[in-house]
Coordinates of C-alpha atoms in Angstrom, one line a residue:
M125 CA -23.8 -13.8 11.9
N126 CA -22.4 -10.7 12.3
R127 CA -19.5 -8.6 9.9
A128 CA -17.5 -7.2 12.2
L129 CA -17.3 -10.5 14.6
T130 CA -16.5 -12.6 11.4
R131 CA -13.7 -10.7 10.0
R132 CA -12.5 -10.6 13.8
T133 CA -12.1 -14.1 14.1
F134 CA -10.9 -15.0 10.8
C135 CA -7.6 -13.2 11.9
A136 CA -7.8 -15.1 15.1
G137 CA -7.9 -18.2 13.1
L138 CA -4.3 -16.8 11.3
A139 CA -2.4 -16.9 14.3
L140 CA -3.2 -13.9 15.2
A141 CA -2.1 -12.9 19.2
A142 CA -5.4 -12.6 21.1
G143 CA -6.5 -9.1 23.3
G144 CA -5.0 -6.9 21.7
A145 CA -5.1 -4.8 19.1
L146 CA -3.6 -5.4 15.6
V147 CA -2.2 -3.9 12.9
G148 CA -3.9 -6.9 9.8
C149 CA -7.4 -6.9 12.0
S150 CA -8.6 -3.3 13.4
Q151 CA -10.4 -5.4 16.2
P152 CA -9.1 -7.7 19.2
A153 CA -8.7 -11.4 18.0
L154 CA -11.7 -13.6 20.1
E155 CA -10.9 -16.8 22.1
S156 CA -13.3 -18.8 20.5
A157 CA -12.8 -18.7 17.2
S158 CA -15.3 -20.1 13.8
T159 CA -13.6 -21.5 10.8
P160 CA -13.0 -18.9 8.9
S161 CA -13.0 -20.4 5.6
T162 CA -12.8 -23.9 3.5
D163 CA -9.9 -23.4 2.3
A164 CA -7.7 -22.6 5.5
P165 CA -4.9 -25.4 6.1
G166 CA -4.7 -27.1 9.3
R167 CA -8.1 -27.1 10.7
T168 CA -8.0 -28.9 13.7
A169 CA -10.6 -31.8 15.1
G170 CA -12.9 -29.4 16.5
G171 CA -13.2 -27.4 14.1
G172 CA -11.2 -24.5 15.1
E173 CA -7.4 -23.3 13.2
A174 CA -4.3 -24.8 13.9
R175 CA -1.3 -21.8 15.0
P176 CA 0.9 -22.5 12.5
E177 CA 4.8 -21.8 14.2
I178 CA 5.6 -18.3 12.2
Q179 CA 9.2 -19.0 11.0
E180 CA 9.8 -15.7 9.6
T181 CA 12.3 -15.8 6.6
T182 CA 13.5 -12.2 6.6
P183 CA 14.8 -10.4 10.1
A184 CA 13.1 -7.8 11.4
E185 CA 15.8 -5.6 10.9
E186 CA 16.1 -6.2 7.0
R187 CA 12.6 -4.9 6.8
A188 CA 10.8 -1.5 6.0
P189 CA 10.3 0.5 8.7
R190 CA 7.3 1.4 10.1
I191 CA 4.9 4.4 10.1
M192 CA 3.2 5.9 12.4
L193 CA -0.3 7.3 10.5
N194 CA -2.5 10.1 12.2
D195 CA -5.1 7.1 13.4
G196 CA -2.7 5.4 15.2
R197 CA -2.0 2.4 13.0
E198 CA 1.2 1.0 11.4
I199 CA 2.6 0.7 7.7
P200 CA 5.6 -0.2 6.1
A201 CA 7.5 2.8 4.7
L202 CA 7.8 1.0 1.3
G203 CA 5.6 -1.9 0.1
L204 CA 4.5 -3.4 -3.3
G205 CA 2.5 -2.2 -5.6
T206 CA 0.7 -5.1 -7.8
Y207 CA -1.0 -2.5 -11.0
S208 CA -0.8 -5.4 -13.7
L209 CA -0.5 -8.0 -11.8
T210 CA -3.1 -10.7 -12.6
G211 CA -3.8 -14.5 -12.4
D212 CA -1.2 -17.1 -10.8
V213 CA 1.6 -14.0 -11.5
C214 CA 0.2 -12.1 -9.4
T215 CA -0.1 -14.7 -7.0
E216 CA 3.4 -15.6 -7.0
S217 CA 4.6 -11.8 -6.9
V218 CA 2.6 -11.0 -3.5
Y219 CA 3.9 -14.4 -2.2
A220 CA 7.5 -13.8 -3.3
A221 CA 7.4 -10.1 -1.9
L222 CA 6.2 -11.2 1.8
Q223 CA 8.9 -14.6 1.8
R224 CA 11.5 -11.1 1.5
G225 CA 9.7 -8.6 3.8
Y226 CA 7.5 -7.1 2.2
R227 CA 4.8 -6.5 4.9
L228 CA 2.7 -3.9 2.2
I229 CA 0.4 -5.0 -0.7
D230 CA -1.5 -2.4 -2.4
T231 CA -4.2 -3.7 -4.9
A232 CA -7.6 -1.9 -5.9
Y233 CA -10.8 -3.2 -7.5
A234 CA -9.8 -1.2 -10.9
Y235 CA -6.7 -3.9 -11.2
H236 CA -8.5 -7.3 -11.1
N237 CA -6.8 -9.0 -8.7
E238 CA -8.0 -8.7 -5.4
A239 CA -8.0 -12.2 -5.4
E240 CA -5.0 -13.7 -6.5
V241 CA -3.8 -11.0 -3.5
G242 CA -5.5 -12.9 -1.3
Q243 CA -4.5 -15.9 -1.8
A244 CA -1.2 -14.7 -1.8
V245 CA -1.5 -13.7 1.7
R246 CA -3.2 -16.5 3.3
R247 CA -1.2 -18.9 1.8
A248 CA 2.0 -16.8 3.2
V249 CA 0.0 -16.9 6.2
A250 CA -0.9 -20.7 6.8
D251 CA 3.3 -21.2 5.7
G252 CA 4.1 -19.6 8.6
I253 CA 6.3 -16.6 6.4
C254 CA 4.9 -14.4 8.1
A255 CA 1.3 -13.5 10.7
R256 CA -2.0 -11.6 9.4
E257 CA -1.5 -8.7 11.9
D258 CA 2.0 -8.0 10.7
I259 CA 0.5 -7.2 6.8
V260 CA -1.0 -4.3 5.7
V261 CA -2.9 -4.9 2.6
T262 CA -4.2 -2.2 0.9
T263 CA -7.4 -1.5 -1.8
K264 CA -9.6 0.8 -3.6
L265 CA -12.6 2.3 -4.5
Y266 CA -13.6 3.2 -8.5
P267 CA -15.5 6.3 -8.7
S268 CA -17.6 3.3 -11.2
Q269 CA -18.2 2.3 -7.6
F270 CA -18.6 5.3 -5.2
S271 CA -23.1 5.3 -6.1
N272 CA -23.0 1.7 -4.4
A273 CA -19.9 1.8 -1.9
E274 CA -21.7 -0.8 0.6
A275 CA -21.8 -2.9 -2.0
A276 CA -18.4 -2.5 -3.2
I277 CA -17.4 -2.5 0.3
E278 CA -18.5 -5.8 1.0
E279 CA -17.1 -7.4 -2.7
A280 CA -14.1 -6.1 -1.7
L281 CA -13.6 -7.7 1.8
G282 CA -15.4 -11.5 0.1
K283 CA -12.6 -10.9 -2.7
L284 CA -9.9 -10.4 -1.0
D285 CA -11.3 -13.0 2.3
V286 CA -8.2 -11.7 4.6
G287 CA -10.0 -10.9 7.0
A288 CA -10.4 -7.0 7.7
I289 CA -9.2 -4.5 4.6
D290 CA -5.9 -3.1 6.5
L291 CA -6.4 0.5 4.4
M292 CA -9.0 1.7 1.9
L293 CA -8.7 4.3 -0.2
L294 CA -10.8 6.2 -2.7
H295 CA -9.1 5.4 -6.5
H296 CA -10.0 9.2 -7.5
P297 CA -11.8 11.7 -7.0
G298 CA -15.5 11.8 -9.0
D299 CA -19.5 12.4 -8.3
G300 CA -20.3 10.7 -4.9
D301 CA -16.8 10.6 -3.8
A302 CA -17.8 11.6 0.0
A303 CA -20.9 9.4 0.1
A304 CA -18.3 6.7 -0.3
Y305 CA -16.1 7.7 2.4
R306 CA -18.4 8.3 4.5
A307 CA -19.7 4.6 4.0
M308 CA -16.1 3.2 3.7
E309 CA -15.8 5.6 7.4
K310 CA -19.0 3.1 9.1
H311 CA -16.7 -0.2 8.4
V312 CA -14.2 1.5 9.8
E313 CA -16.1 1.8 13.5
A314 CA -17.9 -2.3 12.4
G315 CA -14.2 -3.3 12.4
N316 CA -14.0 -4.1 8.2
I317 CA -11.6 -1.4 7.7
G318 CA -8.8 -0.6 9.6
S319 CA -7.7 3.1 7.8
V320 CA -9.1 4.8 5.2
G321 CA -7.2 7.5 3.3
V322 CA -7.5 8.7 -0.6
S323 CA -5.8 8.8 -4.0
C324 CA -5.1 11.7 -6.5
Y325 CA -6.2 14.2 -4.7
Y326 CA -4.0 17.4 -4.7
I327 CA -4.2 21.0 -3.2
E328 CA -7.5 21.7 -4.5
E329 CA -8.5 18.1 -4.0
I330 CA -8.1 18.0 -0.5
A331 CA -9.5 21.0 0.5
A332 CA -12.6 20.8 -0.9
F333 CA -13.1 16.7 0.4
L334 CA -11.8 17.4 3.9
P335 CA -14.5 19.2 5.0
E336 CA -17.4 16.7 3.6
V337 CA -16.1 13.5 6.4
N338 CA -15.2 12.9 9.5
V339 CA -12.5 10.9 9.8
K340 CA -9.4 12.4 8.3
P341 CA -7.0 10.4 5.2
V342 CA -4.3 8.6 6.8
L343 CA -2.8 8.4 3.5
V344 CA -2.8 10.7 -0.1
Q345 CA -1.6 8.5 -2.5
N346 CA -0.2 10.5 -5.7
E347 CA 1.7 10.0 -8.8
I348 CA 5.6 10.7 -7.5
H349 CA 9.0 10.3 -9.1
P350 CA 12.1 12.5 -10.1
Y351 CA 10.2 14.0 -13.3
Y352 CA 6.7 14.7 -11.9
Q353 CA 7.8 16.2 -8.2
D354 CA 5.0 17.9 -7.4
R355 CA 6.7 19.3 -3.5
D356 CA 4.3 21.7 -3.6
A357 CA 1.3 19.1 -2.8
T358 CA 3.5 16.7 -1.3
R359 CA 4.1 19.4 1.9
H360 CA 0.6 20.7 1.8
I361 CA -0.7 17.1 2.4
Q362 CA 1.7 16.1 5.2
S363 CA 1.5 19.5 7.0
L364 CA -1.9 18.7 7.2
G365 CA -1.0 15.4 9.3
I366 CA -1.6 13.0 5.8
D367 CA 1.0 11.0 5.1
V368 CA 2.2 10.8 1.9
Q369 CA 3.0 7.6 -0.6
A370 CA 4.2 7.9 -4.3
W371 CA 2.5 5.4 -7.1
Y372 CA 4.7 5.4 -10.1
P373 CA 7.6 5.7 -7.5
L374 CA 9.8 4.4 -10.5
G375 CA 7.6 6.6 -13.8
G376 CA 5.5 4.1 -14.4
R377 CA 5.2 1.7 -17.3
G378 CA 6.4 3.6 -20.7
H379 CA 7.9 6.3 -19.0
Q380 CA 11.0 4.1 -17.0
D381 CA 13.5 4.0 -19.1
E382 CA 14.6 7.3 -19.5
L383 CA 14.2 7.6 -16.1
L384 CA 16.2 4.8 -15.8
G385 CA 18.8 6.0 -17.3
D386 CA 19.0 9.9 -16.3
P387 CA 22.9 10.5 -15.9
V388 CA 22.5 13.0 -12.7
L389 CA 20.6 10.1 -10.8
A390 CA 23.5 7.1 -12.8
A391 CA 26.0 9.3 -11.4
I392 CA 24.2 9.7 -7.9
A393 CA 23.8 5.3 -7.7
E394 CA 27.7 5.3 -9.0
A395 CA 28.5 7.0 -5.5
H396 CA 27.6 4.9 -3.4
G397 CA 26.9 1.5 -5.3
A398 CA 23.2 1.9 -5.4
T399 CA 21.2 1.2 -8.4
I400 CA 19.5 4.2 -10.0
A401 CA 16.4 2.5 -9.1
Q402 CA 17.5 2.5 -4.7
V403 CA 18.1 6.4 -5.6
I404 CA 14.6 7.3 -6.4
L405 CA 13.2 4.7 -4.0
R406 CA 15.6 7.1 -1.3
W407 CA 14.5 9.7 -2.4
N408 CA 11.0 9.7 -1.8
H409 CA 12.2 8.4 1.5
Q410 CA 14.2 10.8 2.5
N411 CA 11.0 13.4 1.6
G412 CA 8.5 11.2 4.0
V413 CA 7.2 9.4 0.8
I414 CA 5.9 5.8 1.4
V415 CA 6.4 4.0 -2.3
I416 CA 4.8 1.0 -3.2
P417 CA 7.0 0.4 -6.8
G418 CA 5.4 -2.5 -8.7
S419 CA 7.6 -6.1 -9.4
S420 CA 6.9 -9.4 -10.6
N421 CA 11.1 -9.8 -9.9
P422 CA 12.0 -11.4 -7.0
D423 CA 15.4 -9.9 -7.8
H424 CA 14.2 -5.8 -7.9
M425 CA 12.1 -6.9 -5.3
T426 CA 14.9 -7.7 -2.6
E427 CA 17.1 -4.7 -4.4
N428 CA 14.1 -2.1 -3.5
M429 CA 14.5 -3.4 0.3
G430 CA 17.8 -3.0 0.0
I431 CA 17.3 1.2 0.1
F432 CA 17.2 1.5 4.0
D433 CA 21.4 0.7 4.1
L434 CA 21.5 3.8 1.4
E435 CA 21.3 7.2 2.6
L436 CA 21.7 10.7 -0.1
T437 CA 23.0 14.0 0.9
D438 CA 21.5 17.5 0.7
E439 CA 23.8 18.0 -1.7
E440 CA 22.3 15.0 -3.5
M441 CA 18.5 15.1 -3.0
S442 CA 19.0 18.9 -4.5
R443 CA 20.3 17.9 -7.9
I444 CA 17.4 15.0 -7.4
A445 CA 14.9 17.7 -7.1
A446 CA 16.3 20.3 -10.0
L447 CA 15.1 17.0 -12.2
E448 CA 11.4 18.1 -11.5
R449 CA 9.6 18.5 -15.4
R450 CA 6.2 18.6 -13.9
E451 CA 5.7 15.6 -16.7
K452 CA 2.8 14.1 -15.5
H453 CA 2.8 10.4 -17.1
D454 CA -1.1 9.3 -15.9
W455 CA -3.6 11.2 -16.4
Y456 CA -5.3 11.6 -12.9

């Protein structure tokens, strides 16, 4: 059966609205859907999928606002990063995040947890926590996969098993990256991928890359935190009509303690009755940067989502800008 057709009908079986443009799947759902998978709950006698009643556990106004990407699709301004989350911890963390209003989940081939992320998404949809079309699932191709991108894309679709992949990125530059990206473009046309982008591309990298591809990336995912702000790259990328998303927004593993104990950030947090993590994430948000902090702690997830009730002053934004050290916490 045609790959695009099966991806669309899977989404229909998980309570997608029929006949319209969808965030969760890039093609309209069909009126008559084949059974999407053997473990999907609610199967009817006729072999179709019963439409679960969606009972959102978090009011819409308590979720992250959505940003329009350059291809007309939308993405939440804050999501959950899953780097270092594996096994049941990953599944339960993603499920807990979806319960708490998260609608953006970031994974990657290199994280070895795509299957767990997909399991949590399917479970949350089946339990009526959220509708599939409201969730943006992001994954990434690693450079070791670029030489056989078609197989890598199929592998990601199979591991996630959530219908179309909403956003697929190249994890970082490597030999054959443009060819791998063009393979992703074909899957956008086929309906298997919604949007495409890149990660760890800075001014020189994006300048060399754009002439080699047909579809402008919707976003670039880079390391951004108060000790590594890289404002020139961020502003340049944004000036191209490409959104910027921050990985390691809180400094990254092994580096969080100093950042979360910074006296400037602590003073700003105290002035607002907020946490330092909230101040950092809000600083990114006010700079127009999407954030994907990772966590397995439901309390931290709720705390991070609270940044949309916070507003930093221009003076506070300037004080945070002055913390720039050009201190990169990962190699790419």
